[in-house]
Short mmCIF file of C-alpha atoms in Angstrom, two decimals:
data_model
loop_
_atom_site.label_atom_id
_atom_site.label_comp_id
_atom_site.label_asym_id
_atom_site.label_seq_id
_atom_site.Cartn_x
_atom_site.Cartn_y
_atom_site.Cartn_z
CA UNK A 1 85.77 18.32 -15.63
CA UNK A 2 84.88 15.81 -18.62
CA UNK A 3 81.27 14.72 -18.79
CA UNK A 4 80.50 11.14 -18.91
CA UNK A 5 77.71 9.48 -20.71
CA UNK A 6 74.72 8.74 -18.30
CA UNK A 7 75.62 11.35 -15.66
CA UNK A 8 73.22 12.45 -14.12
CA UNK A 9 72.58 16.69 -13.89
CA UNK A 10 72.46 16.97 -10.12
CA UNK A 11 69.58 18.78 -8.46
CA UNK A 12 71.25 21.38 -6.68
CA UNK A 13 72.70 22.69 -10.27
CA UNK A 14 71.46 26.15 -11.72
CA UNK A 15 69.92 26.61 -15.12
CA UNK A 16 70.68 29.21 -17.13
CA UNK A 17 67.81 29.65 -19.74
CA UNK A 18 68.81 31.44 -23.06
CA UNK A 19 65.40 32.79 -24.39
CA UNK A 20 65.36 33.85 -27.72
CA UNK A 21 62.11 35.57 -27.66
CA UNK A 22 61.78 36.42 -31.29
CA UNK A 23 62.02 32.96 -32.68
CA UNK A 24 60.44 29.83 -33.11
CA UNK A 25 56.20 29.64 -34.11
CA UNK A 26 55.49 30.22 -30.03
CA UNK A 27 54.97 33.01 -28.21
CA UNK A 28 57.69 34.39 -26.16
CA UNK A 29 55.74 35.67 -23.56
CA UNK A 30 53.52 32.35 -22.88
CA UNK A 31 57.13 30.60 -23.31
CA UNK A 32 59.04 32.49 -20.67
CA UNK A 33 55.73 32.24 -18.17
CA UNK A 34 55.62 28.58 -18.95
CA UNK A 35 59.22 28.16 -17.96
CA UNK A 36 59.35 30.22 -14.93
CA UNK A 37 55.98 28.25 -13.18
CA UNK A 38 57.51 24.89 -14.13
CA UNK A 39 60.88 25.91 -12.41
CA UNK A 40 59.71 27.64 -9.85
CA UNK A 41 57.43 24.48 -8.52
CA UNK A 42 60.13 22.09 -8.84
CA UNK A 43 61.84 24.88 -6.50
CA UNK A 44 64.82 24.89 -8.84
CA UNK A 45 67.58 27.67 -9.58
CA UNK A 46 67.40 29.09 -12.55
CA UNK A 47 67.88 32.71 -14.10
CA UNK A 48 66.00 33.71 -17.32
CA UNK A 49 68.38 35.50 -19.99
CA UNK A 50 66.19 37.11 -22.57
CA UNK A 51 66.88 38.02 -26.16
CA UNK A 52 64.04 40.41 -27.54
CA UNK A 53 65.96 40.12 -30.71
CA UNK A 54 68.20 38.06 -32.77
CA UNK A 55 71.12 40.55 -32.02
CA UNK A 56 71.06 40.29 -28.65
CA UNK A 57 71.49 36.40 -28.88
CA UNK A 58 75.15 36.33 -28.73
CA UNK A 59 75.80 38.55 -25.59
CA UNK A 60 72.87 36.42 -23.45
CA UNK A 61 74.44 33.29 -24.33
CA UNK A 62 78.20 34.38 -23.17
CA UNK A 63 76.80 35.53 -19.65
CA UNK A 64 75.12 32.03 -19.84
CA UNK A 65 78.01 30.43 -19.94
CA UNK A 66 80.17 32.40 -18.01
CA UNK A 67 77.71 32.21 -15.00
CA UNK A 68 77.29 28.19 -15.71
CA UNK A 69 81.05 27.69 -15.59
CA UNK A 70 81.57 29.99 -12.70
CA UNK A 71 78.43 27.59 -10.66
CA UNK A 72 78.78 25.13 -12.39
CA UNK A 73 75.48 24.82 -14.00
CA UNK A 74 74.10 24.00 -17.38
CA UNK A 75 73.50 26.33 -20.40
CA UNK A 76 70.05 25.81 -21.20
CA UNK A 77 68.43 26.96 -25.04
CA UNK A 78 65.39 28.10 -25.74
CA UNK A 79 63.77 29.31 -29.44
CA UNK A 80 63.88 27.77 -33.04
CA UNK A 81 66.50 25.92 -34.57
CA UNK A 82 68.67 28.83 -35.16
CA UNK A 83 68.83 29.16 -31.49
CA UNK A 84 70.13 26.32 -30.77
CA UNK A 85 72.69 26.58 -33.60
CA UNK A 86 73.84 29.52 -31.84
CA UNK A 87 74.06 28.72 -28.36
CA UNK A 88 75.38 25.42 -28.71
CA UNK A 89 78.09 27.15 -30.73
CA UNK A 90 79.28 28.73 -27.69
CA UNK A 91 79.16 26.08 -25.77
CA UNK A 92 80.81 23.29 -27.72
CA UNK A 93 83.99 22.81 -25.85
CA UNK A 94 83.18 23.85 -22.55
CA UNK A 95 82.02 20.99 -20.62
CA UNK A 96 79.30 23.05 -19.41
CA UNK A 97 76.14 20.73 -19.64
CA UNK A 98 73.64 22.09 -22.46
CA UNK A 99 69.97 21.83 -22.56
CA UNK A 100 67.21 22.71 -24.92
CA UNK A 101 63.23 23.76 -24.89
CA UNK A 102 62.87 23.56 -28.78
CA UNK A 103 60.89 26.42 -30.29
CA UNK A 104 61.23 25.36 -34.38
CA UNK A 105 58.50 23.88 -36.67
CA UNK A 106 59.76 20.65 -37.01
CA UNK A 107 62.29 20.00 -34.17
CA UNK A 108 64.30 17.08 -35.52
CA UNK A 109 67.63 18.01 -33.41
CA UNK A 110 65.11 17.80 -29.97
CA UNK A 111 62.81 14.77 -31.20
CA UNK A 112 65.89 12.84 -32.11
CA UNK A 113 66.85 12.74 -28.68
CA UNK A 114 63.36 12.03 -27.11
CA UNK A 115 63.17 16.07 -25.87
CA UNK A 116 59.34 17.17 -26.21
CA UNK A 117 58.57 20.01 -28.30
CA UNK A 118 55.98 21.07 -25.73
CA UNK A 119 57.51 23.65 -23.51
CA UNK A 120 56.38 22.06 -19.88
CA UNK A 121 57.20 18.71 -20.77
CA UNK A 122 60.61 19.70 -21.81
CA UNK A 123 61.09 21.92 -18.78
CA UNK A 124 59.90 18.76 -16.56
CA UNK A 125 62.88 16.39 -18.43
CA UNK A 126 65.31 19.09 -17.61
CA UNK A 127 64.66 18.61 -13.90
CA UNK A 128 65.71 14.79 -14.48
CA UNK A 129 68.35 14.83 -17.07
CA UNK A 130 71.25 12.96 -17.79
CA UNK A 131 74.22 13.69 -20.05
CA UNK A 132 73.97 12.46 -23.63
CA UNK A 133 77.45 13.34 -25.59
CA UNK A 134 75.96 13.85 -29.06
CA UNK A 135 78.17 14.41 -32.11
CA UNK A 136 77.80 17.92 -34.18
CA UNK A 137 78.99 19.04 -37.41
CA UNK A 138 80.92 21.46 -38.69
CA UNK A 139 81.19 24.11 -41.52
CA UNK A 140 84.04 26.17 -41.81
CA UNK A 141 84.26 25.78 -38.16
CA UNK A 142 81.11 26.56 -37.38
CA UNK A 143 78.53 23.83 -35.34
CA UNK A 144 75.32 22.61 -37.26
CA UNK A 145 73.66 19.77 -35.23
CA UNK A 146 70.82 18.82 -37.84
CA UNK A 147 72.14 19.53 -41.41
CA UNK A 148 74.64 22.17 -43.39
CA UNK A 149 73.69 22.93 -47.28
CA UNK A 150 74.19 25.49 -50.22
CA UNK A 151 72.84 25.58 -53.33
CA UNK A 152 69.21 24.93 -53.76
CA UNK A 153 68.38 24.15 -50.53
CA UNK A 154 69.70 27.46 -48.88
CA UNK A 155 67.25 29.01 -51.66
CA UNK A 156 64.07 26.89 -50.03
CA UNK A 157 64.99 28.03 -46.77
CA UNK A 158 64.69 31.50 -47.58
CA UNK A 159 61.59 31.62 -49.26
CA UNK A 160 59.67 29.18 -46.63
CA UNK A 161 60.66 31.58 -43.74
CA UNK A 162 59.00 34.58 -46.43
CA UNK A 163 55.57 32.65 -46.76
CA UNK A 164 56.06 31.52 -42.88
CA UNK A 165 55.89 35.27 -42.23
CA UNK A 166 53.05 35.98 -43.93
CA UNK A 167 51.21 33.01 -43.76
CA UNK A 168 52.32 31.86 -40.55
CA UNK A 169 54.54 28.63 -39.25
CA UNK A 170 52.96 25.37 -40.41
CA UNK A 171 54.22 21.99 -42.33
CA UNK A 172 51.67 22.96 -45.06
CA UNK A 173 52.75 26.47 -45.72
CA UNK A 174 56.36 25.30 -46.00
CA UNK A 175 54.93 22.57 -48.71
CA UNK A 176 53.32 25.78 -50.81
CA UNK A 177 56.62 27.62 -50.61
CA UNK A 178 58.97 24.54 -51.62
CA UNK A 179 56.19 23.96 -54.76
CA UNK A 180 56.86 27.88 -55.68
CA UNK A 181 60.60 27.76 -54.94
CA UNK A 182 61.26 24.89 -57.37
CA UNK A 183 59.43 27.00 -60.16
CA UNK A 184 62.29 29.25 -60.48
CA UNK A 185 65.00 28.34 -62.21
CA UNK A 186 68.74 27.77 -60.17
CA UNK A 187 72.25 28.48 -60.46
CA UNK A 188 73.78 24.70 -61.10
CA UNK A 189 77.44 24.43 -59.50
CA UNK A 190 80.76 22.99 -60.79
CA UNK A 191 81.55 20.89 -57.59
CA UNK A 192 85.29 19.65 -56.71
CA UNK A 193 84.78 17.51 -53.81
CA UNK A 194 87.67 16.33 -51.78
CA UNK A 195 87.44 13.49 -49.39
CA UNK A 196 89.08 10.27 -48.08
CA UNK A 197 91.45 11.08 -50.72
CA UNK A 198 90.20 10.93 -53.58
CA UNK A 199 89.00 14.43 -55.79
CA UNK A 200 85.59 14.13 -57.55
CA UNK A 201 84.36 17.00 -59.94
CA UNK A 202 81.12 17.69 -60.88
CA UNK A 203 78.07 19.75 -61.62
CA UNK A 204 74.75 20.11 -59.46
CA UNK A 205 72.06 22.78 -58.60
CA UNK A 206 72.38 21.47 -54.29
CA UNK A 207 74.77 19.83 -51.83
CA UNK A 208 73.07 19.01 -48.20
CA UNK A 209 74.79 17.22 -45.10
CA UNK A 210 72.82 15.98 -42.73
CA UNK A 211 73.67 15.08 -39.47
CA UNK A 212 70.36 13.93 -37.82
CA UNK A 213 69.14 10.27 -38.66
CA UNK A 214 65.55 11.29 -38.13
CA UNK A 215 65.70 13.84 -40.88
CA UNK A 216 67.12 11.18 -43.14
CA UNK A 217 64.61 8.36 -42.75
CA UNK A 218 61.35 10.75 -43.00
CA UNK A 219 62.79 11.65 -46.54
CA UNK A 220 64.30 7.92 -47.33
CA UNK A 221 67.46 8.21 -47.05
CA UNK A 222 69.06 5.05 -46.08
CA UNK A 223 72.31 6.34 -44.03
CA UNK A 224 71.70 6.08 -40.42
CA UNK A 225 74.49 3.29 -40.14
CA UNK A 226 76.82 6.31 -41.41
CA UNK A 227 75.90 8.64 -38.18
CA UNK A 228 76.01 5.95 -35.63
CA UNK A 229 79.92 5.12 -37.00
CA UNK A 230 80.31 9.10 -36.29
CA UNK A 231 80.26 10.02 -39.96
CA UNK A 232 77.93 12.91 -41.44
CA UNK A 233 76.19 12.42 -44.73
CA UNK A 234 76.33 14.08 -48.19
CA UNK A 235 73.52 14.36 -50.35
CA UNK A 236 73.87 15.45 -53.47
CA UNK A 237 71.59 15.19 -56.64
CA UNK A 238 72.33 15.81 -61.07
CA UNK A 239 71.13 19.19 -62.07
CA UNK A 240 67.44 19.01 -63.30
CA UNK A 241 64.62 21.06 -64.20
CA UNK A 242 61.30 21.89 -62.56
CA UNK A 243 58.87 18.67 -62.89
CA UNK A 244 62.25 16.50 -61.90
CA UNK A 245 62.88 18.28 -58.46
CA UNK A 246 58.89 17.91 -58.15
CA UNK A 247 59.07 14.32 -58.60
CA UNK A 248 62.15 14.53 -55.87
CA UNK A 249 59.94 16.93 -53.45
CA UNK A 250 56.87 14.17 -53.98
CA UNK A 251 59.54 10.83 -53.12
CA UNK A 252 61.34 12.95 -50.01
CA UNK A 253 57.21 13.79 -48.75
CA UNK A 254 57.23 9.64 -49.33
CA UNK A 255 60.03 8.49 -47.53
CA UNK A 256 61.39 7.57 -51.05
CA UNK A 257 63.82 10.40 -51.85
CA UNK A 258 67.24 7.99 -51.71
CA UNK A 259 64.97 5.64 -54.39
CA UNK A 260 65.65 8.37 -56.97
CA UNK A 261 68.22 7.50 -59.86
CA UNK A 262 69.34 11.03 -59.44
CA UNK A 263 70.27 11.22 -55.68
CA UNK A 264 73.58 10.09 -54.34
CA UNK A 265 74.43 10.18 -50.57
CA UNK A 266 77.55 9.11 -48.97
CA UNK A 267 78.86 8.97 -45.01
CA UNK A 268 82.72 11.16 -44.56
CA UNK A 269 84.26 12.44 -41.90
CA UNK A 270 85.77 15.01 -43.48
CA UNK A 271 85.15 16.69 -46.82
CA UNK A 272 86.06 19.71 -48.75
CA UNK A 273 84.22 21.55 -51.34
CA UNK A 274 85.57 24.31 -53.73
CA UNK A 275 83.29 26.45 -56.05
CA UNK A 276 85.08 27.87 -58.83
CA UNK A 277 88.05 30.42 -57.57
CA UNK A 278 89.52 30.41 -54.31
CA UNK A 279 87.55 33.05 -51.94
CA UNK A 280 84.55 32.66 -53.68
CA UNK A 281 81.72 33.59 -51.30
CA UNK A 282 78.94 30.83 -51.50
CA UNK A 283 75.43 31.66 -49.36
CA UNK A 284 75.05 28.71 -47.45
CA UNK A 285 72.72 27.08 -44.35
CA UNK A 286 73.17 25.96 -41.22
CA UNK A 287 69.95 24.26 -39.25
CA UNK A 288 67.67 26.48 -41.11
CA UNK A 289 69.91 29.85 -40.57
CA UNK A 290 71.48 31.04 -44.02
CA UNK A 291 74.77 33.55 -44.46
CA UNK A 292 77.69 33.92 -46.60
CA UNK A 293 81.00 31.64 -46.40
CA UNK A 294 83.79 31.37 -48.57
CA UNK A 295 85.15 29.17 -50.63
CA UNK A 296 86.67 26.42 -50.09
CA UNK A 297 83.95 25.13 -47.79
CA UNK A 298 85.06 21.86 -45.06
CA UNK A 299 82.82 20.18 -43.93
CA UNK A 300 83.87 17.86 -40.64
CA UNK A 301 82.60 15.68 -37.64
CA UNK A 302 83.54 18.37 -34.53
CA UNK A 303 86.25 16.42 -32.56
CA UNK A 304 84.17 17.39 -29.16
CA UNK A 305 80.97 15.63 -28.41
CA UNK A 306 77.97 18.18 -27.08
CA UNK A 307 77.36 17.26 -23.45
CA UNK A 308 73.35 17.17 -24.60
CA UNK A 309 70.59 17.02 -21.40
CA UNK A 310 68.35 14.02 -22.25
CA UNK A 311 65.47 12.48 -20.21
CA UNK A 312 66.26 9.77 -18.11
CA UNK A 313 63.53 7.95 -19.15
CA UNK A 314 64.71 5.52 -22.12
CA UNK A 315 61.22 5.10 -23.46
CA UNK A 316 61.23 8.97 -24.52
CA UNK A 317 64.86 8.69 -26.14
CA UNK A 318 64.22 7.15 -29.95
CA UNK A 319 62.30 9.83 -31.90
CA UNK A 320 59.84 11.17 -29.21
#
């Protein structure tokens, strides 16, 4: 049955918690404790799927959702941004309610809809929830919820989960890594872009859609009219060398980054990108999670809405 804005998650309905405990800057074990005394008090029905590993994410989440659907339930998510990528993958489509305890350093897809990054509080807004239909993107058919990129940007990625591994998960240590990234040279792209009809060709070292409002205002990026009409946005920048893309690092850490001459960013629906020959395979990112697509790549609004679990309480809801 459709889910309607504003409906409320009734009590008697079982959670079904996707752990991924292998992800996120928490630790699993606190996590899953945390989780099962908040539940457990409340006296609701839940059941704890957990992933030790990344591998294992896929087969917990389709039990999830097989078990949700069969009482119907919700599909809850818990880990980093990759794990929410992933679940909510599966469960785009299934008008199965879906939930998240966010994990991830910087939690813009949770804060963005007023969920808590601590682990109780979430739990706590779970057990008073209401259904939020929230629009997702998608690349090559598959769901992104805060941003989709290749290019540079796939090439930050990597290297601030390296440092974050040995230097541990912090703001500042993905600063450091984005300063050493940037000292490298990178591969600049011949671009066709394709959308709303009309075919633009170009060069740049980065394409990046975003698809989260909060992420675009903390790095000045004036486009949040674009989301609310249910567009995504592009953002796209002229090839430059290493003291330009620190002056862009500096105005994005300032709010400032759409201020640069060199930055362009525009809302679509629908857009499609080819690299060179057909077939080429491009490394790309999705919510902080990077593999291989290939070329062309299409990037769309989803046409279903994800049935997100947000607190009641309206005071929580605008960038908590």
């Amino acid at each position: 049955m459709p889910l309607s804005a504003g409906q409320p998650l009734p009590a008697e309905a079982p959670l079904f918690i996707v752990l991924n405990a292998s992800s996120g800057r928490h630790d699993g074990e606190t996590v899953r404790q945390t989780i099962e005394r908040v539940l457990t008090q409340a006296g609701r029905t839940f059941t704890l799927l957990e992933a030790g590993k990344g591998s294992e994410l896929a087969d917990k989440t389709r039990i999830a959702l097989e078990q949700a659907r069969r009482h119907q339930g919700a599909v809850i998510a818990a880990g980093g941004d990759g794990t929410l990528n992933a679940v909510s993958n599966a469960v785009l489509g299934s008008d199965v309610p879906f939930g998240i305890l966010p994990q991830g350093t910087f939690n813009y897809f949770g804060r963005r809809y007023g969920i808590p990054q601590n682990t109780e509080q979430a739990c706590r807004c779970l057990l008073d929830a209401i259904i939020e239909p929230v629009q997702v993107g998608l690349l090559n058919g598959q769901v992104f919820l805060v941003n989709a990129s290749l290019g540079l940007y796939p090439a930050l990625l990597e290297d601030r989960e390296a440092w974050k591994q040995r230097y541990g998960r912090s703001r500042l240590v993905a600063f450091w890594a984005a300063l050493a990234t940037l000292l490298r040279a990178h591969r600049q792209f011949s671009i066709q872009l394709e959308t709303a009809g009309q075919l633009k060709r170009f060069r740049t070292q980065t394409i990046v859609v975003g698809n989260n409002a909060l992420q675009l205002e903390h790095v000045g990026i004036a486009q949040r009219e674009a989301l609310d009409n249910g567009n995504l946005v592009a953002m796209t920048a002229r090839p430059m060398g290493t003291l330009a893309l620190y002056g862009l690092l500096l105005r994005g850490l300032l709010s400032r980054l759409g201020d640069a001459e060199q930055v362009s960013s525009f809302g679509f629906r629908q857009m499609r990108v080819r690299l060179g020959k057909r077939g080429l395979r491009v490394k790309v990112a999705m919510d902080g999670e990077i593999s291989w697509m290939h070329s062309p790549l299409l990037f769309q609004v989803a046409g279903h809405r994800l049935p997100l679990l947000v607190p009641r309480d309206q005071h929580l809801r605008e960038y908590a």
